[in-house]
């Protein structure tokens, strides 16, 4: 007889990568110290078929499949949110909303729930929303709702963590929209691991998807992005759901950016900007004003666009160039690769005709971002040049380009995606490397200037 050996695996809590041995760094998502030991074999209730989706297995020719359920989207009339969703929520879809604790996920969901109901009522459709709070009591949810001025009799609230109980409630109430806040607090009785562990989070999600797809229930799954502890991150679930949204806060404290990373029913390059006020989240329909208005031209401050993963993020490079009192001038760099900065300083000396050997150079990326991207080379050069010459740089101009050892400005990856983000945030003047005649011809929404070599830097600052 074969003995059933209890085996363990190590699973990355950030992205779900599995290995047999413990690893310090995940080869998949590059997170450090993210591997957690998990049991691979556990008792599964054989009476319950474990399938992720529960569609009918009827075989149909493509042209005979009804598109009724996909066609009518639910609008929240929160313009930023509808845009993110690709023009409203597709009924029966599963949406994952990730974000750090305290960023405003619960607040956003409560506001969205309220808007969905009102919007459906206008179409003479009555829908019910069930808000499952696994981390707060119903009184706490009520307090938040009062603060947001929401008093809707179609939002039902329950403080519950057992997924079996939750599906029962959903069935009894015949709920149309289900909000799970948060997935890490829920558990299934059929999975022996602890709440928030990788098998639990995955298993509960699979159970919810199976259940909701069969009944055409729209589900919002909220997930905390955590860097520490044994709590599985929402990234583990990205492949299982239809839409992945992340709520983030960048440089500015009260502003929140909602980004879509994946959407089976719409584009993934949208961002929505909100402001957290004392009355909840307020959408900022025209974020460009927000980002551009506050900007003033400064010496040594240059706007550019970096890529975080596949996401373009607008940021600024700052440089300070001062007389050095050291035998060897100082090069202090933060957020940028040190060796890259040294190289660019040499390129500037050689091709832009400036001397930096008696000056200290400080370089920094605003907002504490870090990047090794070479696409910001040009912006770094412009920042140093401007700081050295004491020239103001137009903050409404964006500089993109890699700089080569012979001073040539080289093409960069994802240029179109970056341009989209730049234009979306209201910037119109953009310097890019020569290459992209095709892209330039296509773009009517911004003014594009070509820079070929660093020798032209004087002209462009
Ligand atoms: P919350 O939605 O609870 O965040 P999450 O669910 O992502 O953990 O929001 C938490 C923060 O938002 C909290 O610090 C208080 C603040 N807040 C406001 O500033 N105004 C409001 O109207 C509400 C409801 C919350
Ligand atoms: Mg919350």
Short mmCIF file of C-alpha atoms and ligand atoms in Angstrom, two decimals:
data_model
loop_
_atom_site.label_atom_id
_atom_site.label_comp_id
_atom_site.label_asym_id
_atom_site.label_seq_id
_atom_site.Cartn_x
_atom_site.Cartn_y
_atom_site.Cartn_z
CA UNK A 1 0.00 0.00 0.00
CA UNK A 2 1.23 3.46 -0.87
CA UNK A 3 1.55 5.80 2.02
CA UNK A 4 0.12 9.23 1.56
CA UNK A 5 3.05 11.45 2.44
CA UNK A 6 2.29 14.88 3.82
CA UNK A 7 4.22 17.25 1.64
CA UNK A 8 4.83 20.92 1.90
CA UNK A 9 5.56 23.49 -0.73
CA UNK A 10 6.73 27.05 -0.54
CA UNK A 11 4.40 29.56 -2.11
CA UNK A 12 5.10 33.23 -2.73
CA UNK A 13 2.52 35.22 -0.85
CA UNK A 14 2.73 38.03 -3.40
CA UNK A 15 2.22 36.16 -6.65
CA UNK A 16 1.60 32.52 -5.85
CA UNK A 17 4.84 31.16 -7.37
CA UNK A 18 5.49 27.67 -6.01
CA UNK A 19 8.77 25.96 -5.26
CA UNK A 20 9.87 22.89 -3.32
CA UNK A 21 12.63 24.74 -1.50
CA UNK A 22 12.49 28.01 0.34
CA UNK A 23 13.80 30.95 -1.65
CA UNK A 24 14.82 34.37 -0.42
CA UNK A 25 13.69 36.16 -3.53
CA UNK A 26 10.80 35.23 -5.76
CA UNK A 27 11.96 34.63 -9.34
CA UNK A 28 8.50 35.53 -10.58
CA UNK A 29 7.71 38.85 -8.91
CA UNK A 30 11.09 39.70 -7.34
CA UNK A 31 9.65 40.12 -3.84
CA UNK A 32 12.01 39.39 -0.99
CA UNK A 33 11.23 37.02 1.83
CA UNK A 34 7.79 36.25 0.53
CA UNK A 35 7.78 32.46 0.60
CA UNK A 36 5.50 30.70 3.02
CA UNK A 37 5.47 27.00 3.74
CA UNK A 38 2.12 25.46 2.87
CA UNK A 39 0.73 21.95 2.93
CA UNK A 40 0.04 20.58 -0.49
CA UNK A 41 -2.08 17.63 0.38
CA UNK A 42 -5.06 18.07 2.59
CA UNK A 43 -8.36 16.34 3.06
CA UNK A 44 -10.77 17.46 0.40
CA UNK A 45 -14.44 16.79 0.74
CA UNK A 46 -15.00 14.42 -2.17
CA UNK A 47 -18.75 14.94 -2.12
CA UNK A 48 -18.27 18.53 -3.25
CA UNK A 49 -16.93 18.79 -6.78
CA UNK A 50 -14.24 21.44 -6.78
CA UNK A 51 -14.59 23.40 -9.98
CA UNK A 52 -13.80 27.00 -10.48
CA UNK A 53 -16.61 27.83 -12.83
CA UNK A 54 -19.98 26.28 -13.03
CA UNK A 55 -21.12 27.15 -16.53
CA UNK A 56 -23.34 24.84 -18.49
CA UNK A 57 -21.39 22.50 -20.71
CA UNK A 58 -23.79 22.86 -23.59
CA UNK A 59 -21.93 23.12 -26.91
CA UNK A 60 -23.18 25.90 -29.15
CA UNK A 61 -22.12 27.46 -32.42
CA UNK A 62 -20.68 30.91 -31.74
CA UNK A 63 -23.39 32.76 -33.63
CA UNK A 64 -26.13 31.17 -31.56
CA UNK A 65 -24.82 32.15 -28.17
CA UNK A 66 -26.98 34.84 -26.65
CA UNK A 67 -25.11 37.99 -25.70
CA UNK A 68 -27.88 39.28 -23.48
CA UNK A 69 -26.01 39.04 -20.22
CA UNK A 70 -22.91 40.84 -21.47
CA UNK A 71 -24.53 43.70 -23.28
CA UNK A 72 -26.09 45.76 -20.51
CA UNK A 73 -23.57 47.29 -18.19
CA UNK A 74 -24.42 48.83 -14.85
CA UNK A 75 -23.38 52.45 -14.61
CA UNK A 76 -22.39 53.91 -11.27
CA UNK A 77 -22.36 57.45 -12.66
CA UNK A 78 -19.10 57.92 -10.82
CA UNK A 79 -17.41 58.86 -14.07
CA UNK A 80 -13.93 57.88 -12.96
CA UNK A 81 -15.14 54.48 -11.83
CA UNK A 82 -17.22 53.76 -14.93
CA UNK A 83 -14.31 54.67 -17.14
CA UNK A 84 -12.00 52.36 -15.24
CA UNK A 85 -14.48 49.54 -15.71
CA UNK A 86 -14.51 50.11 -19.45
CA UNK A 87 -17.91 51.77 -19.48
CA UNK A 88 -19.73 50.37 -16.47
CA UNK A 89 -19.84 47.13 -14.54
CA UNK A 90 -20.58 43.95 -16.47
CA UNK A 91 -23.27 42.08 -14.51
CA UNK A 92 -21.99 38.78 -13.23
CA UNK A 93 -18.35 39.75 -13.38
CA UNK A 94 -15.84 39.22 -10.60
CA UNK A 95 -13.86 42.31 -9.69
CA UNK A 96 -10.83 42.33 -7.43
CA UNK A 97 -10.04 45.58 -5.65
CA UNK A 98 -6.63 45.61 -4.01
CA UNK A 99 -4.93 48.27 -1.98
CA UNK A 100 -3.07 48.98 1.23
CA UNK A 101 -5.06 49.03 4.44
CA UNK A 102 -6.60 52.42 5.05
CA UNK A 103 -6.41 53.57 1.45
CA UNK A 104 -10.21 53.73 1.12
CA UNK A 105 -11.38 50.45 -0.39
CA UNK A 106 -14.32 50.03 1.96
CA UNK A 107 -15.29 53.65 1.45
CA UNK A 108 -15.18 53.32 -2.33
CA UNK A 109 -17.22 50.11 -2.29
CA UNK A 110 -19.93 51.58 -0.11
CA UNK A 111 -20.21 54.58 -2.42
CA UNK A 112 -20.23 52.36 -5.50
CA UNK A 113 -22.92 50.11 -3.97
CA UNK A 114 -25.13 53.10 -3.28
CA UNK A 115 -24.68 54.44 -6.80
CA UNK A 116 -25.35 51.09 -8.45
CA UNK A 117 -28.68 50.80 -6.68
CA UNK A 118 -29.80 54.32 -7.59
CA UNK A 119 -28.66 53.85 -11.15
CA UNK A 120 -30.56 50.57 -11.52
CA UNK A 121 -33.67 52.10 -9.95
CA UNK A 122 -33.66 54.72 -12.70
CA UNK A 123 -33.88 51.84 -15.16
CA UNK A 124 -36.77 50.40 -13.14
CA UNK A 125 -34.62 47.58 -11.93
CA UNK A 126 -34.46 46.79 -8.24
CA UNK A 127 -31.25 45.21 -7.11
CA UNK A 128 -29.90 44.11 -3.77
CA UNK A 129 -26.35 44.52 -2.58
CA UNK A 130 -24.88 42.43 0.20
CA UNK A 131 -21.94 43.99 1.96
CA UNK A 132 -20.01 41.31 3.82
CA UNK A 133 -17.70 42.83 6.37
CA UNK A 134 -15.22 40.36 7.73
CA UNK A 135 -13.20 42.89 9.62
CA UNK A 136 -15.68 45.41 10.94
CA UNK A 137 -18.92 45.13 12.85
CA UNK A 138 -22.16 46.18 11.19
CA UNK A 139 -22.17 49.22 13.48
CA UNK A 140 -18.81 50.30 12.11
CA UNK A 141 -20.11 49.93 8.59
CA UNK A 142 -23.14 51.98 9.57
CA UNK A 143 -20.93 54.71 11.01
CA UNK A 144 -19.00 54.91 7.77
CA UNK A 145 -22.23 54.99 5.78
CA UNK A 146 -23.51 57.86 7.93
CA UNK A 147 -20.36 59.76 7.27
CA UNK A 148 -20.87 59.19 3.56
CA UNK A 149 -24.53 60.14 3.80
CA UNK A 150 -25.62 56.73 2.57
CA UNK A 151 -28.85 55.34 3.91
CA UNK A 152 -30.01 52.80 1.41
CA UNK A 153 -32.49 50.06 2.25
CA UNK A 154 -31.17 47.90 -0.58
CA UNK A 155 -27.70 47.59 0.90
CA UNK A 156 -27.66 44.69 3.30
CA UNK A 157 -24.79 44.40 5.73
CA UNK A 158 -23.53 41.34 7.50
CA UNK A 159 -20.47 40.74 9.61
CA UNK A 160 -19.52 37.20 8.68
CA UNK A 161 -16.38 35.31 7.75
CA UNK A 162 -17.49 31.80 6.81
CA UNK A 163 -17.88 31.49 3.05
CA UNK A 164 -20.36 28.67 3.45
CA UNK A 165 -22.54 30.93 5.59
CA UNK A 166 -22.12 33.79 3.15
CA UNK A 167 -23.21 31.80 0.11
CA UNK A 168 -26.24 30.66 2.08
CA UNK A 169 -27.17 34.26 2.89
CA UNK A 170 -26.65 35.32 -0.72
CA UNK A 171 -28.96 32.57 -1.87
CA UNK A 172 -31.68 33.34 0.68
CA UNK A 173 -31.63 37.05 -0.01
CA UNK A 174 -31.24 36.62 -3.78
CA UNK A 175 -28.52 39.20 -3.92
CA UNK A 176 -27.41 40.77 -7.20
CA UNK A 177 -24.17 42.34 -6.06
CA UNK A 178 -21.89 40.89 -3.42
CA UNK A 179 -19.07 42.81 -1.75
CA UNK A 180 -16.51 40.81 0.20
CA UNK A 181 -14.49 43.02 2.54
CA UNK A 182 -11.90 41.60 2.70
CA UNK A 183 -11.02 38.27 1.14
CA UNK A 184 -8.25 37.70 3.68
CA UNK A 185 -10.75 37.61 6.54
CA UNK A 186 -12.94 34.93 4.99
CA UNK A 187 -12.47 31.20 5.37
CA UNK A 188 -13.88 27.95 4.15
CA UNK A 189 -14.57 25.05 6.49
CA UNK A 190 -13.30 22.63 3.88
CA UNK A 191 -9.78 24.01 3.84
CA UNK A 192 -7.71 23.26 6.94
CA UNK A 193 -5.28 26.17 6.72
CA UNK A 194 -5.68 29.34 8.71
CA UNK A 195 -7.64 32.39 7.65
CA UNK A 196 -5.73 34.59 5.22
CA UNK A 197 -3.33 31.83 4.21
CA UNK A 198 -2.69 31.14 0.55
CA UNK A 199 -4.85 27.99 0.27
CA UNK A 200 -7.71 29.70 2.12
CA UNK A 201 -7.65 32.86 0.06
CA UNK A 202 -7.45 30.91 -3.18
CA UNK A 203 -10.01 28.32 -2.14
CA UNK A 204 -12.54 30.86 -0.91
CA UNK A 205 -12.17 32.87 -4.11
CA UNK A 206 -12.64 29.78 -6.25
CA UNK A 207 -15.75 28.91 -4.26
CA UNK A 208 -17.16 32.42 -4.65
CA UNK A 209 -16.47 32.48 -8.39
CA UNK A 210 -18.07 29.10 -8.90
CA UNK A 211 -21.11 30.19 -6.99
CA UNK A 212 -21.45 33.68 -8.48
CA UNK A 213 -20.91 32.72 -12.11
CA UNK A 214 -23.70 30.19 -11.89
CA UNK A 215 -26.12 32.80 -10.58
CA UNK A 216 -24.88 35.84 -12.49
CA UNK A 217 -23.99 37.71 -9.32
CA UNK A 218 -21.54 40.57 -9.57
CA UNK A 219 -18.83 40.20 -6.94
CA UNK A 220 -16.36 42.74 -5.62
CA UNK A 221 -13.50 41.08 -3.80
CA UNK A 222 -11.50 43.46 -1.62
CA UNK A 223 -7.95 42.50 -0.77
CA UNK A 224 -5.28 44.09 1.38
CA UNK A 225 -1.87 44.49 -0.09
CA UNK A 226 0.46 43.60 2.71
CA UNK A 227 4.18 43.41 2.74
CA UNK A 228 4.58 41.51 5.99
CA UNK A 229 3.05 38.63 7.81
CA UNK A 230 1.57 35.41 6.56
CA UNK A 231 -1.31 37.06 4.78
CA UNK A 232 -1.69 36.19 1.13
CA UNK A 233 -1.76 39.17 -1.18
CA UNK A 234 -4.45 39.86 -3.76
CA UNK A 235 -2.00 39.27 -6.60
CA UNK A 236 -2.57 35.56 -6.08
CA UNK A 237 -6.09 35.96 -7.32
CA UNK A 238 -5.48 38.07 -10.40
CA UNK A 239 -5.71 35.18 -12.83
CA UNK A 240 -9.00 33.96 -11.39
CA UNK A 241 -11.05 37.13 -11.65
CA UNK A 242 -12.38 39.17 -14.58
CA UNK A 243 -11.17 42.57 -13.53
CA UNK A 244 -8.30 43.64 -11.30
CA UNK A 245 -8.29 47.11 -9.80
CA UNK A 246 -5.75 48.60 -7.42
CA UNK A 247 -6.31 51.62 -5.28
CA UNK A 248 -3.12 53.52 -4.70
CA UNK A 249 -1.91 56.72 -3.24
CA UNK A 250 1.08 58.32 -4.82
CA UNK A 251 2.87 61.45 -3.87
CA UNK A 252 -0.05 63.47 -2.69
CA UNK A 253 -1.55 62.40 0.61
CA UNK A 254 -5.27 62.79 -0.01
CA UNK A 255 -5.33 61.78 -3.63
CA UNK A 256 -6.01 58.21 -4.62
CA UNK A 257 -5.43 56.61 -7.96
CA UNK A 258 -7.56 53.70 -9.06
CA UNK A 259 -5.81 51.65 -11.69
CA UNK A 260 -7.03 48.77 -13.75
CA UNK A 261 -4.47 46.01 -14.28
CA UNK A 262 -6.64 43.50 -16.01
CA UNK A 263 -10.07 43.69 -17.53
CA UNK A 264 -11.78 41.02 -19.56
CA UNK A 265 -14.37 43.60 -20.58
CA UNK A 266 -12.39 46.72 -21.27
CA UNK A 267 -9.04 48.43 -21.65
CA UNK A 268 -6.37 48.25 -18.99
CA UNK A 269 -4.67 51.56 -19.45
CA UNK A 270 -7.18 53.68 -17.56
CA UNK A 271 -6.65 55.46 -14.29
CA UNK A 272 -9.22 57.16 -12.11
CA UNK A 273 -8.31 59.85 -9.63
CA UNK A 274 -10.15 60.47 -6.38
CA UNK A 275 -9.72 62.70 -3.40
CA UNK A 276 -10.39 61.45 0.11
CA UNK A 277 -12.44 64.12 1.82
CA UNK A 278 -14.29 64.21 5.12
CA UNK A 279 -17.38 63.13 3.19
CA UNK A 280 -15.76 60.18 1.46
CA UNK A 281 -14.16 59.86 -1.91
CA UNK A 282 -14.70 62.63 -4.41
CA UNK A 283 -13.84 62.00 -8.00
CA UNK A 284 -11.46 64.31 -9.76
CA UNK A 285 -12.80 64.27 -13.30
CA UNK A 286 -9.92 66.27 -14.68
CA UNK A 287 -6.76 65.04 -12.98
CA UNK A 288 -4.56 66.87 -15.43
CA UNK A 289 -5.42 70.16 -13.72
CA UNK A 290 -4.51 68.68 -10.41
CA UNK A 291 -1.14 67.52 -11.59
CA UNK A 292 -0.23 70.45 -13.74
CA UNK A 293 -1.59 73.44 -11.88
CA UNK A 294 0.54 72.97 -8.83
CA UNK A 295 3.64 72.77 -10.89
CA UNK A 296 5.94 75.69 -11.25
CA UNK A 297 9.05 75.89 -13.33
CA UNK A 298 12.11 75.19 -11.26
CA UNK A 299 15.79 74.92 -11.83
CA UNK A 300 16.82 71.28 -11.95
CA UNK A 301 13.33 69.77 -11.85
CA UNK A 302 12.33 67.73 -14.89
CA UNK A 303 9.16 65.80 -15.60
CA UNK A 304 9.44 62.29 -17.01
CA UNK A 305 7.58 59.01 -17.05
CA UNK A 306 8.81 55.76 -15.55
CA UNK A 307 7.37 52.33 -15.90
CA UNK A 308 6.51 50.34 -12.80
CA UNK A 309 5.94 46.83 -14.05
CA UNK A 310 3.80 47.60 -17.04
CA UNK A 311 2.39 50.77 -15.55
CA UNK A 312 3.58 54.17 -16.64
CA UNK A 313 3.93 56.65 -13.78
CA UNK A 314 4.66 60.30 -14.19
CA UNK A 315 7.33 61.65 -11.91
CA UNK A 316 10.00 64.29 -11.63
CA UNK A 317 13.76 64.11 -11.44
CA UNK A 318 15.49 66.74 -9.34
CA UNK A 319 19.07 67.73 -9.47
CA UNK A 320 21.21 70.08 -7.44
CA UNK A 321 24.63 71.05 -8.71
CA UNK A 322 26.86 73.04 -6.33
CA UNK A 323 30.50 74.00 -6.02
CA UNK A 324 32.43 71.18 -4.47
CA UNK A 325 34.70 71.58 -1.45
CA UNK A 326 36.08 68.07 -1.71
CA UNK A 327 39.09 66.90 -3.66
CA UNK A 328 36.76 64.45 -5.32
CA UNK A 329 33.35 65.95 -6.05
CA UNK A 330 30.36 64.22 -4.50
CA UNK A 331 27.74 62.35 -6.48
CA UNK A 332 24.74 61.66 -4.29
CA UNK A 333 21.95 59.72 -5.90
CA UNK A 334 18.63 58.53 -4.57
CA UNK A 335 16.11 56.42 -6.44
CA UNK A 336 18.33 56.25 -9.53
CA UNK A 337 21.09 53.79 -10.31
CA UNK A 338 24.38 55.29 -9.08
CA UNK A 339 26.53 53.96 -11.92
CA UNK A 340 24.04 55.14 -14.47
CA UNK A 341 24.18 58.63 -12.98
CA UNK A 342 28.01 58.66 -13.14
CA UNK A 343 27.86 57.55 -16.76
CA UNK A 344 25.38 60.27 -17.66
CA UNK A 345 27.51 62.91 -15.95
CA UNK A 346 30.44 61.83 -18.13
CA UNK A 347 28.29 61.88 -21.25
CA UNK A 348 27.17 65.41 -20.37
CA UNK A 349 30.76 66.56 -19.88
CA UNK A 350 31.81 65.10 -23.17
CA UNK A 351 28.89 66.03 -25.41
CA UNK A 352 27.03 68.90 -23.76
CA UNK A 353 30.15 70.91 -23.17
CA UNK A 354 29.76 71.41 -19.43
CA UNK A 355 32.33 70.76 -16.73
CA UNK A 356 31.14 69.07 -13.58
CA UNK A 357 34.45 68.00 -12.09
CA UNK A 358 34.51 70.86 -9.58
CA UNK A 359 30.88 70.46 -8.65
CA UNK A 360 28.86 68.16 -6.43
CA UNK A 361 25.89 66.58 -8.15
CA UNK A 362 22.80 65.47 -6.24
CA UNK A 363 20.04 63.54 -7.96
CA UNK A 364 16.70 62.43 -6.67
CA UNK A 365 13.37 61.09 -7.88
CA UNK A 366 10.50 62.96 -6.31
CA UNK A 367 8.12 60.97 -4.09
CA UNK A 368 10.66 58.33 -3.17
CA UNK A 369 10.18 56.18 -6.24
CA UNK A 370 13.00 53.92 -7.33
CA UNK A 371 13.87 52.89 -10.83
CA UNK A 372 16.62 51.34 -12.89
CA UNK A 373 14.98 52.36 -16.10
CA UNK A 374 17.12 53.92 -18.78
CA UNK A 375 14.13 55.75 -20.23
CA UNK A 376 14.71 58.54 -17.71
CA UNK A 377 18.29 59.16 -18.88
CA UNK A 378 17.33 62.19 -20.89
CA UNK A 379 15.39 63.66 -17.98
CA UNK A 380 18.39 63.13 -15.69
CA UNK A 381 20.67 64.87 -18.19
CA UNK A 382 18.26 67.77 -18.55
CA UNK A 383 17.99 68.07 -14.77
CA UNK A 384 21.76 68.17 -14.27
CA UNK A 385 22.24 70.53 -17.19
CA UNK A 386 19.57 72.89 -15.94
CA UNK A 387 20.94 72.82 -12.40
CA UNK A 388 24.46 73.49 -13.65
CA UNK A 389 23.41 76.36 -15.91
CA UNK A 390 20.84 77.67 -13.45
CA UNK A 391 18.13 77.51 -16.09
CA UNK A 392 14.49 76.90 -15.32
CA UNK A 393 12.90 73.90 -16.98
CA UNK A 394 9.33 74.08 -18.21
CA UNK A 395 7.48 71.75 -15.88
CA UNK A 396 4.79 71.09 -18.47
CA UNK A 397 7.27 69.45 -20.78
CA UNK A 398 8.09 65.78 -20.44
CA UNK A 399 11.43 64.27 -21.42
CA UNK A 400 11.79 60.64 -22.47
CA UNK A 401 14.79 58.81 -23.86
CA UNK A 402 17.74 56.61 -23.12
CA UNK A 403 21.16 58.16 -23.53
CA UNK A 404 23.95 56.18 -25.13
CA UNK A 405 27.70 56.43 -24.56
CA UNK A 406 28.18 58.45 -27.70
CA UNK A 407 25.61 60.99 -26.60
CA UNK A 408 22.87 59.71 -28.85
CA UNK A 409 19.33 59.64 -27.51
CA UNK A 410 18.02 56.15 -27.98
CA UNK A 411 14.55 54.62 -28.28
CA UNK A 412 12.69 53.42 -25.21
CA UNK A 413 10.14 50.71 -24.63
CA UNK A 414 6.41 51.25 -24.18
CA UNK A 415 6.59 54.72 -25.67
CA UNK A 416 2.95 54.75 -26.69
CA UNK A 417 1.77 53.63 -23.25
CA UNK A 418 3.86 56.32 -21.61
CA UNK A 419 2.53 58.94 -24.01
CA UNK A 420 -1.01 57.86 -23.17
CA UNK A 421 -0.38 58.39 -19.46
CA UNK A 422 1.40 61.68 -20.05
CA UNK A 423 -1.41 63.02 -22.22
CA UNK A 424 -4.01 61.75 -19.78
CA UNK A 425 -2.38 63.76 -17.04
CA UNK A 426 -2.56 66.87 -19.14
CA UNK A 427 0.98 67.30 -20.41
CA UNK A 428 1.21 68.31 -24.03
CA UNK A 429 4.87 68.92 -24.89
CA UNK A 430 6.99 65.83 -25.02
CA UNK A 431 10.58 65.26 -26.08
CA UNK A 432 11.21 61.76 -27.40
CA UNK A 433 14.07 60.02 -29.16
CA UNK A 434 14.16 59.79 -32.91
CA UNK A 435 12.73 56.51 -34.15
CA UNK A 436 9.16 56.73 -33.73
CA UNK A 437 7.98 58.46 -36.87
CA UNK A 438 5.00 56.18 -36.91
CA UNK A 439 4.01 57.04 -33.37
CA UNK A 440 4.53 60.72 -33.98
CA UNK A 441 2.35 60.65 -37.07
CA UNK A 442 -0.42 58.89 -35.21
CA UNK A 443 -0.56 61.18 -32.21
CA UNK A 444 -2.70 64.22 -32.59
CA UNK A 445 -3.21 64.76 -28.86
CA UNK A 446 0.22 66.11 -27.99
CA UNK A 447 3.12 68.11 -29.35
CA UNK A 448 6.07 65.86 -29.94
CA UNK A 449 9.65 67.02 -30.35
CA UNK A 450 12.48 64.83 -31.42
CA UNK A 451 15.88 64.93 -29.79
CA UNK A 452 18.67 63.04 -31.49
CA UNK A 453 21.73 63.69 -29.39
CA UNK A 454 22.76 65.24 -26.09
CA UNK A 455 24.58 67.93 -28.08
CA UNK A 456 21.15 69.51 -28.62
CA UNK A 457 20.46 69.73 -24.90
CA UNK A 458 21.06 73.48 -24.70
CA UNK A 459 18.33 74.05 -27.25
CA UNK A 460 15.72 71.96 -25.46
CA UNK A 461 16.07 73.24 -21.92
P1 LIG B 1 -11.27 52.70 4.45
O1 LIG B 1 -12.29 52.76 3.38
O2 LIG B 1 -11.68 52.12 5.76
O3 LIG B 1 -9.94 52.00 3.93
P2 LIG B 1 -9.67 50.45 3.60
O4 LIG B 1 -10.97 49.77 3.51
O5 LIG B 1 -8.92 50.48 2.30
O6 LIG B 1 -8.81 49.92 4.69
O7 LIG B 1 -10.78 54.19 4.64
C1 LIG B 1 -9.91 54.47 5.67
C2 LIG B 1 -9.46 55.89 5.75
O8 LIG B 1 -10.24 56.81 5.07
C3 LIG B 1 -9.49 56.27 7.19
O9 LIG B 1 -8.19 56.66 7.56
C4 LIG B 1 -10.44 57.39 7.31
C5 LIG B 1 -10.53 57.91 5.93
N1 LIG B 1 -11.85 58.45 5.60
C6 LIG B 1 -12.00 59.78 5.29
O10 LIG B 1 -11.04 60.55 5.29
N2 LIG B 1 -13.24 60.26 4.96
C7 LIG B 1 -14.33 59.45 4.93
O11 LIG B 1 -15.44 59.92 4.63
C8 LIG B 1 -14.17 58.08 5.26
C9 LIG B 1 -15.33 57.14 5.27
C10 LIG B 1 -12.92 57.62 5.59
MG1 LIG B 2 -11.69 48.31 4.81
#
